[in-house]
PDB file of C-alpha atoms (C1' of nucleotides) in Angstrom:
ATOM      1  CA  UNK U   1     -10.674 -13.395  -4.299  1.00  0.00           C
ATOM      2  CA  UNK U   2      -9.252 -13.800  -0.808  1.00  0.00           C
ATOM      3  CA  UNK U   3      -8.450 -10.781   1.336  1.00  0.00           C
ATOM      4  CA  UNK U   4      -4.769 -11.574   1.109  1.00  0.00           C
ATOM      5  CA  UNK U   5      -4.748 -11.478  -2.680  1.00  0.00           C
ATOM      6  CA  UNK U   6      -7.140  -8.557  -2.871  1.00  0.00           C
ATOM      7  CA  UNK U   7      -5.093  -6.447  -0.485  1.00  0.00           C
ATOM      8  CA  UNK U   8      -1.921  -7.339  -2.360  1.00  0.00           C
ATOM      9  CA  UNK U   9      -3.449  -6.053  -5.572  1.00  0.00           C
ATOM     10  CA  UNK U  10      -4.796  -2.958  -3.844  1.00  0.00           C
ATOM     11  CA  UNK U  11      -1.333  -2.211  -2.530  1.00  0.00           C
ATOM     12  CA  UNK U  12       0.263  -2.825  -5.917  1.00  0.00           C
ATOM     13  CA  UNK U  13      -2.112  -0.265  -7.433  1.00  0.00           C
ATOM     14  CA  UNK U  14      -1.678   2.072  -4.484  1.00  0.00           C
ATOM     15  CA  UNK U  15       0.966   4.260  -6.046  1.00  0.00           C
ATOM     16  CA  UNK U  16       0.336   6.993  -8.616  1.00  0.00           C
ATOM     17  CA  UNK U  17       3.315   5.949 -10.717  1.00  0.00           C
ATOM     18  CA  UNK U  18       1.978   2.425 -11.039  1.00  0.00           C
ATOM     19  CA  UNK U  19      -1.455   3.676 -12.007  1.00  0.00           C
ATOM     20  CA  UNK U  20       0.292   5.677 -14.703  1.00  0.00           C
ATOM     21  CA  UNK U  21       2.410   2.735 -15.842  1.00  0.00           C
ATOM     22  CA  UNK U  22      -0.698   0.698 -16.478  1.00  0.00           C
ATOM     23  CA  UNK U  23      -2.112   3.565 -18.542  1.00  0.00           C
ATOM     24  CA  UNK U  24       1.078   3.710 -20.576  1.00  0.00           C
ATOM     25  CA  UNK U  25       1.054  -0.028 -21.138  1.00  0.00           C
ATOM     26  CA  UNK U  26      -2.577  -0.036 -22.205  1.00  0.00           C
ATOM     27  CA  UNK U  27      -2.294   3.018 -24.421  1.00  0.00           C
ATOM     28  CA  UNK U  28       0.195   1.291 -26.721  1.00  0.00           C
ATOM     29  CA  UNK U  29      -0.954  -0.953 -29.465  1.00  0.00           C
ATOM     30  CA  UNK U  30       2.484  -2.611 -29.594  1.00  0.00           C
ATOM     31  CA  UNK U  31       3.916  -3.979 -26.406  1.00  0.00           C
ATOM     32  CA  UNK U  32       6.180  -1.940 -24.314  1.00  0.00           C
ATOM     33  CA  UNK U  33       9.628  -2.249 -22.803  1.00  0.00           C
ATOM     34  CA  UNK U  34      11.068  -0.711 -19.662  1.00  0.00           C
ATOM     35  CA  UNK U  35      12.802   2.055 -21.563  1.00  0.00           C
ATOM     36  CA  UNK U  36       9.615   3.132 -23.285  1.00  0.00           C
ATOM     37  CA  UNK U  37       7.986   3.554 -19.906  1.00  0.00           C
ATOM     38  CA  UNK U  38      10.996   5.289 -18.416  1.00  0.00           C
ATOM     39  CA  UNK U  39      10.850   7.812 -21.264  1.00  0.00           C
ATOM     40  CA  UNK U  40       7.327   8.726 -20.186  1.00  0.00           C
ATOM     41  CA  UNK U  41       8.198   9.218 -16.545  1.00  0.00           C
ATOM     42  CA  UNK U  42      10.735  11.418 -14.797  1.00  0.00           C
ATOM     43  CA  UNK U  43      12.207   8.542 -12.838  1.00  0.00           C
ATOM     44  CA  UNK U  44      15.365   6.491 -13.050  1.00  0.00           C
ATOM     45  CA  UNK U  45      15.235   3.290 -15.055  1.00  0.00           C
ATOM     46  CA  UNK U  46      15.956   1.220 -11.974  1.00  0.00           C
ATOM     47  CA  UNK U  47      13.030   2.819 -10.176  1.00  0.00           C
ATOM     48  CA  UNK U  48      10.692   2.055 -13.045  1.00  0.00           C
ATOM     49  CA  UNK U  49      12.001  -1.493 -13.110  1.00  0.00           C
ATOM     50  CA  UNK U  50      11.178  -1.792  -9.417  1.00  0.00           C
ATOM     51  CA  UNK U  51       7.634  -0.559  -9.967  1.00  0.00           C
ATOM     52  CA  UNK U  52       7.255  -3.051 -12.787  1.00  0.00           C
ATOM     53  CA  UNK U  53       8.370  -5.781 -10.417  1.00  0.00           C
ATOM     54  CA  UNK U  54       5.671  -4.831  -7.932  1.00  0.00           C
ATOM     55  CA  UNK U  55       3.037  -5.057 -10.647  1.00  0.00           C
ATOM     56  CA  UNK U  56       4.603  -8.279 -11.879  1.00  0.00           C
ATOM     57  CA  UNK U  57       4.618  -9.866  -8.413  1.00  0.00           C
ATOM     58  CA  UNK U  58       0.979  -8.937  -7.987  1.00  0.00           C
ATOM     59  CA  UNK U  59       0.206 -10.672 -11.273  1.00  0.00           C
ATOM     60  CA  UNK U  60      -1.150  -7.510 -12.848  1.00  0.00           C
ATOM     61  CA  UNK U  61       1.333  -7.458 -15.705  1.00  0.00           C
ATOM     62  CA  UNK U  62       3.324 -10.050 -17.591  1.00  0.00           C
ATOM     63  CA  UNK U  63       6.866 -10.030 -18.898  1.00  0.00           C
ATOM     64  CA  UNK U  64       7.912 -11.538 -22.195  1.00  0.00           C
ATOM     65  CA  UNK U  65      11.537 -11.679 -23.292  1.00  0.00           C
ATOM     66  CA  UNK U  66      11.777 -10.530 -26.879  1.00  0.00           C
ATOM     67  CA  UNK U  67      15.298 -10.319 -28.193  1.00  0.00           C
ATOM     68  CA  UNK U  68      17.370  -7.925 -26.194  1.00  0.00           C
ATOM     69  CA  UNK U  69      14.402  -6.310 -24.526  1.00  0.00           C
ATOM     70  CA  UNK U  70      11.654  -7.377 -22.194  1.00  0.00           C
ATOM     71  CA  UNK U  71       8.148  -6.567 -23.201  1.00  0.00           C
ATOM     72  CA  UNK U  72       5.464  -5.950 -20.639  1.00  0.00           C
ATOM     73  CA  UNK U  73       1.758  -6.199 -21.052  1.00  0.00           C
ATOM     74  CA  UNK U  74      -1.213  -5.918 -18.770  1.00  0.00           C
ATOM     75  CA  UNK U  75      -3.020  -9.102 -17.702  1.00  0.00           C
ATOM     76  CA  UNK U  76      -6.442  -7.942 -18.675  1.00  0.00           C
ATOM     77  CA  UNK U  77      -8.221 -10.818 -17.015  1.00  0.00           C
ATOM     78  CA  UNK U  78      -6.405 -10.176 -13.758  1.00  0.00           C
ATOM     79  CA  UNK U  79      -7.385  -6.529 -13.837  1.00  0.00           C
ATOM     80  CA  UNK U  80     -10.946  -7.455 -14.639  1.00  0.00           C
ATOM     81  CA  UNK U  81     -10.923  -9.923 -11.750  1.00  0.00           C
ATOM     82  CA  UNK U  82      -9.640  -7.184  -9.498  1.00  0.00           C
ATOM     83  CA  UNK U  83     -12.479  -4.897 -10.547  1.00  0.00           C
ATOM     84  CA  UNK U  84     -14.936  -7.674  -9.853  1.00  0.00           C
ATOM     85  CA  UNK U  85     -13.367  -8.388  -6.474  1.00  0.00           C
ATOM     86  CA  UNK U  86     -13.520  -4.752  -5.405  1.00  0.00           C
ATOM     87  CA  UNK U  87     -17.131  -4.501  -6.448  1.00  0.00           C
ATOM     88  CA  UNK U  88     -17.932  -7.756  -4.677  1.00  0.00           C
ATOM     89  CA  UNK U  89     -16.174  -6.611  -1.521  1.00  0.00           C
ATOM     90  CA  UNK U  90     -18.026  -3.299  -1.460  1.00  0.00           C
ATOM     91  CA  UNK U  91     -21.261  -5.012  -2.342  1.00  0.00           C
ATOM     92  CA  UNK U  92     -20.980  -7.523   0.492  1.00  0.00           C
ATOM     93  CA  UNK U  93     -19.977  -4.748   2.817  1.00  0.00           C
ATOM     94  CA  UNK U  94     -23.139  -2.941   1.899  1.00  0.00           C
ATOM     95  CA  UNK U  95     -25.327  -5.996   2.101  1.00  0.00           C
ATOM     96  CA  UNK U  96     -24.434  -6.909   5.659  1.00  0.00           C
ATOM     97  CA  UNK U  97     -25.904  -3.834   7.328  1.00  0.00           C
ATOM     98  CA  UNK U  98     -28.794  -3.863   4.900  1.00  0.00           C
ATOM     99  CA  UNK U  99     -30.267  -6.634   7.012  1.00  0.00           C
ATOM    100  CA  UNK U 100     -29.689  -4.710  10.221  1.00  0.00           C
ATOM    101  CA  UNK U 101     -30.211  -1.178   9.097  1.00  0.00           C
ATOM    102  CA  UNK U 102     -32.341  -0.773   5.974  1.00  0.00           C
ATOM    103  CA  UNK U 103     -31.505   2.922   5.597  1.00  0.00           C
ATOM    104  CA  UNK U 104     -27.983   2.039   4.516  1.00  0.00           C
ATOM    105  CA  UNK U 105     -29.066  -0.317   1.812  1.00  0.00           C
ATOM    106  CA  UNK U 106     -30.127   2.388  -0.593  1.00  0.00           C
ATOM    107  CA  UNK U 107     -26.734   4.059  -0.497  1.00  0.00           C
ATOM    108  CA  UNK U 108     -25.223   1.354  -2.635  1.00  0.00           C
TER     109      UNK U 108
ATOM    110  CA  UNK B   1     -10.907  11.174  -8.476  1.00  0.00           C
ATOM    111  CA  UNK B   2      -7.268  12.142  -8.969  1.00  0.00           C
ATOM    112  CA  UNK B   3      -4.546   9.512  -9.038  1.00  0.00           C
ATOM    113  CA  UNK B   4      -3.128  10.858  -5.807  1.00  0.00           C
ATOM    114  CA  UNK B   5      -6.394  10.416  -3.923  1.00  0.00           C
ATOM    115  CA  UNK B   6      -7.213   7.135  -5.613  1.00  0.00           C
ATOM    116  CA  UNK B   7      -3.843   5.622  -4.807  1.00  0.00           C
ATOM    117  CA  UNK B   8      -4.121   6.820  -1.214  1.00  0.00           C
ATOM    118  CA  UNK B   9      -7.420   5.020  -0.853  1.00  0.00           C
ATOM    119  CA  UNK B  10      -6.074   1.918  -2.574  1.00  0.00           C
ATOM    120  CA  UNK B  11      -3.177   1.862  -0.136  1.00  0.00           C
ATOM    121  CA  UNK B  12      -5.464   2.406   2.842  1.00  0.00           C
ATOM    122  CA  UNK B  13      -7.486  -0.625   1.769  1.00  0.00           C
ATOM    123  CA  UNK B  14      -4.362  -2.587   0.915  1.00  0.00           C
ATOM    124  CA  UNK B  15      -4.108  -4.467   4.169  1.00  0.00           C
ATOM    125  CA  UNK B  16      -6.193  -7.510   5.117  1.00  0.00           C
ATOM    126  CA  UNK B  17      -6.763  -6.213   8.640  1.00  0.00           C
ATOM    127  CA  UNK B  18      -8.249  -2.988   7.325  1.00  0.00           C
ATOM    128  CA  UNK B  19     -10.514  -4.859   4.929  1.00  0.00           C
ATOM    129  CA  UNK B  20     -11.697  -6.802   7.950  1.00  0.00           C
ATOM    130  CA  UNK B  21     -12.152  -3.698  10.089  1.00  0.00           C
ATOM    131  CA  UNK B  22     -14.498  -2.249   7.519  1.00  0.00           C
ATOM    132  CA  UNK B  23     -16.486  -5.484   7.561  1.00  0.00           C
ATOM    133  CA  UNK B  24     -16.722  -5.330  11.326  1.00  0.00           C
ATOM    134  CA  UNK B  25     -17.821  -1.721  11.250  1.00  0.00           C
ATOM    135  CA  UNK B  26     -20.462  -2.378   8.641  1.00  0.00           C
ATOM    136  CA  UNK B  27     -21.760  -5.550  10.243  1.00  0.00           C
ATOM    137  CA  UNK B  28     -22.826  -3.713  13.378  1.00  0.00           C
ATOM    138  CA  UNK B  29     -26.117  -1.954  13.530  1.00  0.00           C
ATOM    139  CA  UNK B  30     -24.879   0.181  16.430  1.00  0.00           C
ATOM    140  CA  UNK B  31     -21.666   2.059  16.003  1.00  0.00           C
ATOM    141  CA  UNK B  32     -18.449   0.622  17.118  1.00  0.00           C
ATOM    142  CA  UNK B  33     -15.548   1.620  19.319  1.00  0.00           C
ATOM    143  CA  UNK B  34     -11.893   0.642  19.156  1.00  0.00           C
ATOM    144  CA  UNK B  35     -12.259  -1.990  21.848  1.00  0.00           C
ATOM    145  CA  UNK B  36     -15.099  -3.713  20.017  1.00  0.00           C
ATOM    146  CA  UNK B  37     -12.891  -4.045  16.990  1.00  0.00           C
ATOM    147  CA  UNK B  38      -9.878  -5.145  19.018  1.00  0.00           C
ATOM    148  CA  UNK B  39     -12.017  -7.922  20.509  1.00  0.00           C
ATOM    149  CA  UNK B  40     -12.614  -9.255  17.012  1.00  0.00           C
ATOM    150  CA  UNK B  41      -8.958  -9.249  16.009  1.00  0.00           C
ATOM    151  CA  UNK B  42      -5.881 -10.842  17.521  1.00  0.00           C
ATOM    152  CA  UNK B  43      -3.966  -7.601  17.575  1.00  0.00           C
ATOM    153  CA  UNK B  44      -2.980  -5.123  20.260  1.00  0.00           C
ATOM    154  CA  UNK B  45      -5.304  -2.198  20.866  1.00  0.00           C
ATOM    155  CA  UNK B  46      -2.641   0.270  19.799  1.00  0.00           C
ATOM    156  CA  UNK B  47      -2.199  -1.562  16.525  1.00  0.00           C
ATOM    157  CA  UNK B  48      -5.921  -1.468  15.830  1.00  0.00           C
ATOM    158  CA  UNK B  49      -5.946   2.214  16.689  1.00  0.00           C
ATOM    159  CA  UNK B  50      -3.198   2.761  14.149  1.00  0.00           C
ATOM    160  CA  UNK B  51      -5.112   0.922  11.450  1.00  0.00           C
ATOM    161  CA  UNK B  52      -8.145   3.041  12.278  1.00  0.00           C
ATOM    162  CA  UNK B  53      -5.996   6.128  11.838  1.00  0.00           C
ATOM    163  CA  UNK B  54      -4.966   5.030   8.365  1.00  0.00           C
ATOM    164  CA  UNK B  55      -8.600   4.573   7.387  1.00  0.00           C
ATOM    165  CA  UNK B  56      -9.450   7.862   9.062  1.00  0.00           C
ATOM    166  CA  UNK B  57      -6.703   9.755   7.238  1.00  0.00           C
ATOM    167  CA  UNK B  58      -7.887   8.322   3.949  1.00  0.00           C
ATOM    168  CA  UNK B  59     -11.384   9.583   4.729  1.00  0.00           C
ATOM    169  CA  UNK B  60     -12.865   6.105   4.617  1.00  0.00           C
ATOM    170  CA  UNK B  61     -14.168   6.152   8.169  1.00  0.00           C
ATOM    171  CA  UNK B  62     -15.298   8.828  10.610  1.00  0.00           C
ATOM    172  CA  UNK B  63     -14.753   9.220  14.319  1.00  0.00           C
ATOM    173  CA  UNK B  64     -17.333  10.531  16.731  1.00  0.00           C
ATOM    174  CA  UNK B  65     -16.548  11.120  20.403  1.00  0.00           C
ATOM    175  CA  UNK B  66     -19.331   9.656  22.498  1.00  0.00           C
ATOM    176  CA  UNK B  67     -18.749   9.872  26.209  1.00  0.00           C
ATOM    177  CA  UNK B  68     -15.637   8.015  27.226  1.00  0.00           C
ATOM    178  CA  UNK B  69     -15.364   6.149  23.966  1.00  0.00           C
ATOM    179  CA  UNK B  70     -14.874   7.014  20.329  1.00  0.00           C
ATOM    180  CA  UNK B  71     -17.286   5.584  17.860  1.00  0.00           C
ATOM    181  CA  UNK B  72     -16.258   4.824  14.325  1.00  0.00           C
ATOM    182  CA  UNK B  73     -18.401   4.464  11.270  1.00  0.00           C
ATOM    183  CA  UNK B  74     -17.784   3.958   7.597  1.00  0.00           C
ATOM    184  CA  UNK B  75     -18.223   6.892   5.222  1.00  0.00           C
ATOM    185  CA  UNK B  76     -20.485   5.127   2.826  1.00  0.00           C
ATOM    186  CA  UNK B  77     -20.354   7.829   0.207  1.00  0.00           C
ATOM    187  CA  UNK B  78     -16.563   7.799   0.244  1.00  0.00           C
ATOM    188  CA  UNK B  79     -16.518   4.068  -0.236  1.00  0.00           C
ATOM    189  CA  UNK B  80     -19.027   4.326  -3.016  1.00  0.00           C
ATOM    190  CA  UNK B  81     -16.924   7.046  -4.649  1.00  0.00           C
ATOM    191  CA  UNK B  82     -13.927   4.767  -4.381  1.00  0.00           C
ATOM    192  CA  UNK B  83     -15.810   1.970  -6.112  1.00  0.00           C
ATOM    193  CA  UNK B  84     -16.821   4.368  -8.849  1.00  0.00           C
ATOM    194  CA  UNK B  85     -13.251   5.640  -9.216  1.00  0.00           C
ATOM    195  CA  UNK B  86     -11.834   2.143  -9.530  1.00  0.00           C
ATOM    196  CA  UNK B  87     -14.394   1.225 -12.127  1.00  0.00           C
ATOM    197  CA  UNK B  88     -13.752   4.472 -14.009  1.00  0.00           C
ATOM    198  CA  UNK B  89     -10.017   3.902 -13.915  1.00  0.00           C
ATOM    199  CA  UNK B  90     -10.312   0.356 -15.238  1.00  0.00           C
ATOM    200  CA  UNK B  91     -12.874   1.442 -17.772  1.00  0.00           C
ATOM    201  CA  UNK B  92     -10.682   4.210 -19.165  1.00  0.00           C
ATOM    202  CA  UNK B  93      -7.741   1.809 -19.214  1.00  0.00           C
ATOM    203  CA  UNK B  94      -9.777  -0.525 -21.298  1.00  0.00           C
ATOM    204  CA  UNK B  95     -11.105   2.153 -23.578  1.00  0.00           C
ATOM    205  CA  UNK B  96      -7.735   3.465 -24.676  1.00  0.00           C
ATOM    206  CA  UNK B  97      -6.525   0.350 -26.440  1.00  0.00           C
ATOM    207  CA  UNK B  98      -9.976  -0.354 -27.745  1.00  0.00           C
ATOM    208  CA  UNK B  99      -9.294   2.304 -30.359  1.00  0.00           C
ATOM    209  CA  UNK B 100      -5.902   0.814 -31.218  1.00  0.00           C
ATOM    210  CA  UNK B 101      -6.548  -2.840 -30.762  1.00  0.00           C
ATOM    211  CA  UNK B 102     -10.173  -3.917 -31.087  1.00  0.00           C
ATOM    212  CA  UNK B 103      -9.507  -7.413 -29.778  1.00  0.00           C
ATOM    213  CA  UNK B 104      -8.949  -6.044 -26.303  1.00  0.00           C
ATOM    214  CA  UNK B 105     -12.197  -4.151 -26.179  1.00  0.00           C
ATOM    215  CA  UNK B 106     -14.339  -7.205 -25.631  1.00  0.00           C
ATOM    216  CA  UNK B 107     -12.404  -8.267 -22.568  1.00  0.00           C
ATOM    217  CA  UNK B 108     -13.970  -5.564 -20.480  1.00  0.00           C
TER     218      UNK B 108
ATOM    219  C1'  DT S   1     -12.823  12.290  45.263  1.00  0.00           C
ATOM    220  C1'  DT S   2     -11.239   8.018  43.818  1.00  0.00           C
ATOM    221  C1'  DC S   3     -11.487   4.252  40.651  1.00  0.00           C
ATOM    222  C1'  DT S   4     -12.053   2.234  36.392  1.00  0.00           C
ATOM    223  C1'  DT S   5     -12.463   2.229  31.464  1.00  0.00           C
ATOM    224  C1'  DC S   6     -11.324   3.707  27.030  1.00  0.00           C
ATOM    225  C1'  DT S   7      -8.081   4.919  23.568  1.00  0.00           C
ATOM    226  C1'  DA S   8      -4.919   8.183  21.155  1.00  0.00           C
ATOM    227  C1'  DT S   9      -0.326   8.822  21.216  1.00  0.00           C
ATOM    228  C1'  DC S  10       4.624   8.052  22.222  1.00  0.00           C
ATOM    229  C1'  DG S  11       8.680   5.309  21.901  1.00  0.00           C
ATOM    230  C1'  DT S  12      10.709   1.509  19.838  1.00  0.00           C
ATOM    231  C1'  DA S  13      12.029  -2.141  16.678  1.00  0.00           C
ATOM    232  C1'  DA S  14      11.666  -4.714  12.497  1.00  0.00           C
ATOM    233  C1'  DA S  15      10.378  -4.856   7.976  1.00  0.00           C
ATOM    234  C1'  DA S  16       8.891  -2.956   3.636  1.00  0.00           C
ATOM    235  C1'  DT S  17       8.884   0.770   0.221  1.00  0.00           C
ATOM    236  C1'  DA S  18      10.753   4.126  -2.857  1.00  0.00           C
ATOM    237  C1'  DA S  19      14.293   6.360  -4.951  1.00  0.00           C
ATOM    238  C1'  DC S  20      18.975   6.446  -6.997  1.00  0.00           C
ATOM    239  C1'  DG S  21      23.559   5.068  -9.245  1.00  0.00           C
ATOM    240  C1'  DA S  22      26.365   1.324 -10.625  1.00  0.00           C
ATOM    241  C1'  DT S  23      26.971  -2.984 -12.698  1.00  0.00           C
ATOM    242  C1'  DG S  24      26.956  -7.317 -15.200  1.00  0.00           C
ATOM    243  C1'  DG S  25      25.132 -10.285 -18.473  1.00  0.00           C
ATOM    244  C1'  DA S  26      22.313 -11.263 -22.469  1.00  0.00           C
ATOM    245  C1'  DA S  27      21.305 -10.334 -27.176  1.00  0.00           C
ATOM    246  C1'  DG S  28      21.625  -7.739 -31.574  1.00  0.00           C
ATOM    247  C1'  DA S  29      24.548  -4.862 -34.528  1.00  0.00           C
ATOM    248  C1'  DT S  30      28.958  -3.737 -36.762  1.00  0.00           C
TER     249       DT S  30
ATOM    250  C1'  DA Q   1      35.197 -10.346 -31.922  1.00  0.00           C
ATOM    251  C1'  DT Q   2      33.851  -6.001 -30.484  1.00  0.00           C
ATOM    252  C1'  DC Q   3      30.456  -2.645 -29.477  1.00  0.00           C
ATOM    253  C1'  DT Q   4      26.188  -1.085 -28.052  1.00  0.00           C
ATOM    254  C1'  DT Q   5      21.699  -1.477 -26.019  1.00  0.00           C
ATOM    255  C1'  DC Q   6      18.585  -3.119 -22.671  1.00  0.00           C
ATOM    256  C1'  DC Q   7      17.409  -3.862 -18.044  1.00  0.00           C
ATOM    257  C1'  DA Q   8      17.169  -6.826 -13.742  1.00  0.00           C
ATOM    258  C1'  DT Q   9      19.571  -6.739  -9.786  1.00  0.00           C
ATOM    259  C1'  DC Q  10      22.649  -5.078  -6.046  1.00  0.00           C
ATOM    260  C1'  DG Q  11      23.907  -1.772  -2.614  1.00  0.00           C
ATOM    261  C1'  DT Q  12      22.594   2.293  -0.335  1.00  0.00           C
ATOM    262  C1'  DT Q  13      19.789   5.741   1.897  1.00  0.00           C
ATOM    263  C1'  DA Q  14      15.622   7.766   3.569  1.00  0.00           C
ATOM    264  C1'  DT Q  15      11.040   7.179   4.575  1.00  0.00           C
ATOM    265  C1'  DT Q  16       6.952   4.637   5.750  1.00  0.00           C
ATOM    266  C1'  DT Q  17       4.558   0.792   7.640  1.00  0.00           C
ATOM    267  C1'  DT Q  18       3.396  -2.558  11.045  1.00  0.00           C
ATOM    268  C1'  DA Q  19       3.491  -4.302  15.319  1.00  0.00           C
ATOM    269  C1'  DC Q  20       3.992  -3.914  20.379  1.00  0.00           C
ATOM    270  C1'  DG Q  21       4.000  -2.105  25.346  1.00  0.00           C
ATOM    271  C1'  DA Q  22       3.534   1.841  28.172  1.00  0.00           C
ATOM    272  C1'  DT Q  23       1.282   5.864  29.337  1.00  0.00           C
ATOM    273  C1'  DA Q  24      -1.577   9.893  30.077  1.00  0.00           C
ATOM    274  C1'  DG Q  25      -5.783  12.179  29.906  1.00  0.00           C
ATOM    275  C1'  DA Q  26     -10.701  12.300  29.436  1.00  0.00           C
ATOM    276  C1'  DA Q  27     -15.072  10.762  30.980  1.00  0.00           C
ATOM    277  C1'  DG Q  28     -18.232   8.102  33.560  1.00  0.00           C
ATOM    278  C1'  DA Q  29     -19.044   5.201  37.936  1.00  0.00           C
ATOM    279  C1'  DA Q  30     -18.667   4.382  42.867  1.00  0.00           C
TER     280       DA Q  30
END
DNA sequence: TTCTTCTATCGTAAAATAACGATGGAAGAT
DNA sequence: ATCTTCCATCGTTATTTTACGATAGAAGAA
């Protein structure tokens, strides 16, 4: 994952409300509409919708029109890829100085 | 790690320049001052200093005054804790629906 | 002392973010 | 056809972020 994409995802996750939204989405067996999420949070519906858009734009969640409501669900593979990318980034970060300064290598 | 702290760190890392700064810091065996970093990036010194402040405020890097210059280094343990926190967050996310919807469990 | 170097900080400007209320249009329900 | 529900979007406001140049003060060099 390129830095541009990785940092976009990091930013999209960089808000406590959005971390919570993902929890709410994942905790439900059935898929979830904006109102369901708004009921769990003390925020206006428009604010929640905006947060959903950030997650949507980052490709972390998907929207599916179902009747009068829009259902959201987490893109599991995208989240997994994010986890992998973070680990890879940190791993590479750690590996570079390992060649120069062996004492750092053991920290990771 | 609490959501507040985790999201702060995610935001601090959510900029390509800051991802790169950490790479620069880690790639050097000797520690690194603001000018060294500025030389590697096509940005003004004040801008780099600001990015360093963001990383500093998030506790990701440390500053050490050494003579006329300030040396920066990465807080390895903080970074490692961040990696752990991200993994834990994603892991817990994945575990919740595993109880409700077994098909999701295998994705993680 | 004087000069240079380094860099955090200030001031500024532009853009993005976060929150809200209001609204309009789409889709079921009556 | 009318009513209700859902919700993305618009407009607004306040705050934060990102970038820059300018500057001042600290520390070493001449």
